[in-house]
Amino acid sequence: MSYGAQDCLLVIDVQNDFMPGGALAVPRGDEVVPVINRLAQAFAHVVVTQDWHPAGHASFAASHAGAQPFQTIALPYGEQVLWPVHCVQDTPGAALHAGLRAPHARLVIRKGHHRDVDSYSAFMEADRATRTGLAGYLREHGVRRVFCAGLATDYCVAWSALDARAAGFEAAVIEDACRAIDLDGSLARAWQELAAAGVQRVQSADVLAAAPAR
Ligand SMILES: [Zn+2]
């Protein structure tokens, strides 16, 4: 029993810096790992993302004089939340969690690699113009439905799911395979936007129980 070629499990930013004790810790972020490991076994097609910033990235508070983490500033492409320095390319914090088990993952999308543009979404950078190439990749492989899991629910997971819908895919967020940052009501807002966009809100047990015959 397994999800086949039309379905993709998109594992978002399960990286050390987003784990408890990491530079930008998501509360209980480590709890997603065993859930995602179970899900990954049910999907023939798994894609993984990594937040992957150059030093001095525009999303870091430390890159802006006088700025503090978690404040919002205006950048040329719009509002940007400033974060602690995190997921710097090729550092231990940017590495995937050592307990993540998805050996058959085919593609790792690294996002946020342009110094002056952030990218919460796995599909589209924060300037809302620069594509990562993921939509084209999924279409070439016949994927029609994207199941999103990982960190954080209200930022990279939500933006990725919304962009999956915008790109014409069916999309679902697996709630218990995600954890949120929840900054100033961002989690409730994200669920509202996801529902409005037609993104399904599902639980891992239901996804596993509904696994179609291959
Ligand atoms: Zn980032």
PDB file of N, CA and C in Angstrom, residues 155-202:
ATOM      1  N   TYR A 155       4.845  29.291   8.302  1.00  0.00           N
ATOM      2  CA  TYR A 155       5.724  29.996   7.364  1.00  0.00           C
ATOM      3  C   TYR A 155       6.046  29.117   6.165  1.00  0.00           C
ATOM      4  N   CYS A 156       7.093  28.344   6.237  1.00  0.00           N
ATOM      5  CA  CYS A 156       7.526  27.635   5.030  1.00  0.00           C
ATOM      6  C   CYS A 156       6.542  26.561   4.571  1.00  0.00           C
ATOM      7  N   VAL A 157       5.873  25.894   5.507  1.00  0.00           N
ATOM      8  CA  VAL A 157       4.896  24.882   5.104  1.00  0.00           C
ATOM      9  C   VAL A 157       3.682  25.549   4.458  1.00  0.00           C
ATOM     10  N   ALA A 158       3.151  26.573   5.120  1.00  0.00           N
ATOM     11  CA  ALA A 158       1.958  27.241   4.581  1.00  0.00           C
ATOM     12  C   ALA A 158       2.242  27.872   3.222  1.00  0.00           C
ATOM     13  N   TRP A 159       3.345  28.583   3.120  1.00  0.00           N
ATOM     14  CA  TRP A 159       3.651  29.246   1.845  1.00  0.00           C
ATOM     15  C   TRP A 159       3.847  28.209   0.738  1.00  0.00           C
ATOM     16  N   SER A 160       4.459  27.097   1.063  1.00  0.00           N
ATOM     17  CA  SER A 160       4.676  26.062   0.052  1.00  0.00           C
ATOM     18  C   SER A 160       3.349  25.454  -0.397  1.00  0.00           C
ATOM     19  N   ALA A 161       2.469  25.200   0.556  1.00  0.00           N
ATOM     20  CA  ALA A 161       1.171  24.611   0.211  1.00  0.00           C
ATOM     21  C   ALA A 161       0.339  25.584  -0.622  1.00  0.00           C
ATOM     22  N   LEU A 162       0.368  26.857  -0.254  1.00  0.00           N
ATOM     23  CA  LEU A 162      -0.373  27.861  -1.028  1.00  0.00           C
ATOM     24  C   LEU A 162       0.173  27.956  -2.450  1.00  0.00           C
ATOM     25  N   ASP A 163       1.478  27.919  -2.582  1.00  0.00           N
ATOM     26  CA  ASP A 163       2.075  28.003  -3.922  1.00  0.00           C
ATOM     27  C   ASP A 163       1.863  26.726  -4.721  1.00  0.00           C
ATOM     28  N   ALA A 164       1.758  25.585  -4.037  1.00  0.00           N
ATOM     29  CA  ALA A 164       1.417  24.349  -4.741  1.00  0.00           C
ATOM     30  C   ALA A 164       0.045  24.501  -5.390  1.00  0.00           C
ATOM     31  N   ARG A 165      -0.901  25.045  -4.631  1.00  0.00           N
ATOM     32  CA  ARG A 165      -2.242  25.290  -5.175  1.00  0.00           C
ATOM     33  C   ARG A 165      -2.181  26.277  -6.336  1.00  0.00           C
ATOM     34  N   ALA A 166      -1.434  27.353  -6.134  1.00  0.00           N
ATOM     35  CA  ALA A 166      -1.332  28.388  -7.175  1.00  0.00           C
ATOM     36  C   ALA A 166      -0.734  27.817  -8.456  1.00  0.00           C
ATOM     37  N   ALA A 167       0.113  26.802  -8.310  1.00  0.00           N
ATOM     38  CA  ALA A 167       0.759  26.193  -9.471  1.00  0.00           C
ATOM     39  C   ALA A 167      -0.113  25.097 -10.092  1.00  0.00           C
ATOM     40  N   GLY A 168      -1.286  24.870  -9.497  1.00  0.00           N
ATOM     41  CA  GLY A 168      -2.229  23.943 -10.120  1.00  0.00           C
ATOM     42  C   GLY A 168      -2.257  22.545  -9.535  1.00  0.00           C
ATOM     43  N   PHE A 169      -1.564  22.336  -8.431  1.00  0.00           N
ATOM     44  CA  PHE A 169      -1.581  21.019  -7.789  1.00  0.00           C
ATOM     45  C   PHE A 169      -2.671  20.972  -6.725  1.00  0.00           C
ATOM     46  N   GLU A 170      -3.183  19.767  -6.459  1.00  0.00           N
ATOM     47  CA  GLU A 170      -3.927  19.568  -5.224  1.00  0.00           C
ATOM     48  C   GLU A 170      -2.918  19.619  -4.089  1.00  0.00           C
ATOM     49  N   ALA A 171      -3.329  20.104  -2.929  1.00  0.00           N
ATOM     50  CA  ALA A 171      -2.372  20.231  -1.837  1.00  0.00           C
ATOM     51  C   ALA A 171      -3.042  19.940  -0.506  1.00  0.00           C
ATOM     52  N   ALA A 172      -2.247  19.351   0.381  1.00  0.00           N
ATOM     53  CA  ALA A 172      -2.700  19.087   1.745  1.00  0.00           C
ATOM     54  C   ALA A 172      -1.556  19.407   2.699  1.00  0.00           C
ATOM     55  N   VAL A 173      -1.906  19.882   3.894  1.00  0.00           N
ATOM     56  CA  VAL A 173      -0.926  20.024   4.972  1.00  0.00           C
ATOM     57  C   VAL A 173      -1.248  18.960   6.018  1.00  0.00           C
ATOM     58  N   ILE A 174      -0.248  18.156   6.350  1.00  0.00           N
ATOM     59  CA  ILE A 174      -0.425  17.095   7.342  1.00  0.00           C
ATOM     60  C   ILE A 174      -0.110  17.701   8.707  1.00  0.00           C
ATOM     61  N   GLU A 175      -1.170  18.050   9.444  1.00  0.00           N
ATOM     62  CA  GLU A 175      -1.033  18.916  10.616  1.00  0.00           C
ATOM     63  C   GLU A 175      -0.076  18.361  11.671  1.00  0.00           C
ATOM     64  N   ASP A 176      -0.205  17.094  12.000  1.00  0.00           N
ATOM     65  CA  ASP A 176       0.631  16.540  13.073  1.00  0.00           C
ATOM     66  C   ASP A 176       2.040  16.200  12.600  1.00  0.00           C
ATOM     67  N   ALA A 177       2.318  16.418  11.334  1.00  0.00           N
ATOM     68  CA  ALA A 177       3.683  16.265  10.817  1.00  0.00           C
ATOM     69  C   ALA A 177       4.356  17.632  10.665  1.00  0.00           C
ATOM     70  N   CYS A 178       3.763  18.638  11.310  1.00  0.00           N
ATOM     71  CA  CYS A 178       4.280  20.013  11.253  1.00  0.00           C
ATOM     72  C   CYS A 178       4.264  20.608  12.663  1.00  0.00           C
ATOM     73  N   ARG A 179       5.099  21.607  12.895  1.00  0.00           N
ATOM     74  CA  ARG A 179       5.020  22.428  14.098  1.00  0.00           C
ATOM     75  C   ARG A 179       5.170  23.876  13.680  1.00  0.00           C
ATOM     76  N   ALA A 180       4.598  24.777  14.520  1.00  0.00           N
ATOM     77  CA  ALA A 180       4.506  26.190  14.133  1.00  0.00           C
ATOM     78  C   ALA A 180       5.407  27.093  14.983  1.00  0.00           C
ATOM     79  N   ILE A 181       5.709  28.255  14.436  1.00  0.00           N
ATOM     80  CA  ILE A 181       6.390  29.305  15.201  1.00  0.00           C
ATOM     81  C   ILE A 181       5.344  30.138  15.940  1.00  0.00           C
ATOM     82  N   ASP A 182       4.228  30.431  15.293  1.00  0.00           N
ATOM     83  CA  ASP A 182       3.097  31.199  15.821  1.00  0.00           C
ATOM     84  C   ASP A 182       3.521  32.556  16.382  1.00  0.00           C
ATOM     85  N   LEU A 183       3.915  33.421  15.484  1.00  0.00           N
ATOM     86  CA  LEU A 183       4.354  34.774  15.799  1.00  0.00           C
ATOM     87  C   LEU A 183       3.181  35.726  15.564  1.00  0.00           C
ATOM     88  N   ASP A 184       2.664  36.342  16.635  1.00  0.00           N
ATOM     89  CA  ASP A 184       1.569  37.322  16.513  1.00  0.00           C
ATOM     90  C   ASP A 184       0.364  36.781  15.745  1.00  0.00           C
ATOM     91  N   GLY A 185      -0.060  35.577  16.087  1.00  0.00           N
ATOM     92  CA  GLY A 185      -1.266  35.027  15.459  1.00  0.00           C
ATOM     93  C   GLY A 185      -1.042  34.427  14.078  1.00  0.00           C
ATOM     94  N   SER A 186       0.207  34.199  13.719  1.00  0.00           N
ATOM     95  CA  SER A 186       0.506  33.736  12.355  1.00  0.00           C
ATOM     96  C   SER A 186      -0.056  32.351  12.065  1.00  0.00           C
ATOM     97  N   LEU A 187      -0.203  31.507  13.093  1.00  0.00           N
ATOM     98  CA  LEU A 187      -0.692  30.151  12.832  1.00  0.00           C
ATOM     99  C   LEU A 187      -2.171  30.162  12.441  1.00  0.00           C
ATOM    100  N   ALA A 188      -2.983  30.889  13.196  1.00  0.00           N
ATOM    101  CA  ALA A 188      -4.413  30.962  12.865  1.00  0.00           C
ATOM    102  C   ALA A 188      -4.608  31.600  11.494  1.00  0.00           C
ATOM    103  N   ARG A 189      -3.835  32.631  11.208  1.00  0.00           N
ATOM    104  CA  ARG A 189      -3.919  33.275   9.884  1.00  0.00           C
ATOM    105  C   ARG A 189      -3.566  32.296   8.779  1.00  0.00           C
ATOM    106  N   ALA A 190      -2.522  31.502   9.025  1.00  0.00           N
ATOM    107  CA  ALA A 190      -2.087  30.554   7.997  1.00  0.00           C
ATOM    108  C   ALA A 190      -3.178  29.525   7.707  1.00  0.00           C
ATOM    109  N   TRP A 191      -3.806  28.984   8.759  1.00  0.00           N
ATOM    110  CA  TRP A 191      -4.866  27.986   8.519  1.00  0.00           C
ATOM    111  C   TRP A 191      -6.031  28.605   7.757  1.00  0.00           C
ATOM    112  N   GLN A 192      -6.354  29.878   8.053  1.00  0.00           N
ATOM    113  CA  GLN A 192      -7.431  30.552   7.310  1.00  0.00           C
ATOM    114  C   GLN A 192      -7.079  30.666   5.831  1.00  0.00           C
ATOM    115  N   GLU A 193      -5.846  31.078   5.563  1.00  0.00           N
ATOM    116  CA  GLU A 193      -5.427  31.268   4.167  1.00  0.00           C
ATOM    117  C   GLU A 193      -5.373  29.922   3.438  1.00  0.00           C
ATOM    118  N   LEU A 194      -4.926  28.888   4.146  1.00  0.00           N
ATOM    119  CA  LEU A 194      -4.847  27.560   3.533  1.00  0.00           C
ATOM    120  C   LEU A 194      -6.249  27.058   3.174  1.00  0.00           C
ATOM    121  N   ALA A 195      -7.178  27.220   4.114  1.00  0.00           N
ATOM    122  CA  ALA A 195      -8.547  26.771   3.846  1.00  0.00           C
ATOM    123  C   ALA A 195      -9.146  27.531   2.672  1.00  0.00           C
ATOM    124  N   ALA A 196      -8.912  28.841   2.647  1.00  0.00           N
ATOM    125  CA  ALA A 196      -9.467  29.676   1.575  1.00  0.00           C
ATOM    126  C   ALA A 196      -8.909  29.274   0.212  1.00  0.00           C
ATOM    127  N   ALA A 197      -7.693  28.761   0.211  1.00  0.00           N
ATOM    128  CA  ALA A 197      -7.042  28.380  -1.051  1.00  0.00           C
ATOM    129  C   ALA A 197      -7.361  26.940  -1.455  1.00  0.00           C
ATOM    130  N   GLY A 198      -8.129  26.244  -0.608  1.00  0.00           N
ATOM    131  CA  GLY A 198      -8.488  24.875  -0.952  1.00  0.00           C
ATOM    132  C   GLY A 198      -7.435  23.849  -0.578  1.00  0.00           C
ATOM    133  N   VAL A 199      -6.552  24.211   0.346  1.00  0.00           N
ATOM    134  CA  VAL A 199      -5.564  23.248   0.846  1.00  0.00           C
ATOM    135  C   VAL A 199      -6.233  22.411   1.931  1.00  0.00           C
ATOM    136  N   GLN A 200      -6.148  21.107   1.805  1.00  0.00           N
ATOM    137  CA  GLN A 200      -6.745  20.217   2.799  1.00  0.00           C
ATOM    138  C   GLN A 200      -5.901  20.195   4.064  1.00  0.00           C
ATOM    139  N   ARG A 201      -6.573  20.118   5.211  1.00  0.00           N
ATOM    140  CA  ARG A 201      -5.910  19.989   6.506  1.00  0.00           C
ATOM    141  C   ARG A 201      -6.140  18.571   6.988  1.00  0.00           C
ATOM    142  N   VAL A 202      -5.092  17.768   7.026  1.00  0.00           N
ATOM    143  CA  VAL A 202      -5.247  16.339   7.294  1.00  0.00           C
ATOM    144  C   VAL A 202      -4.297  15.898   8.410  1.00  0.00           C
TER     145      VAL A 202
END
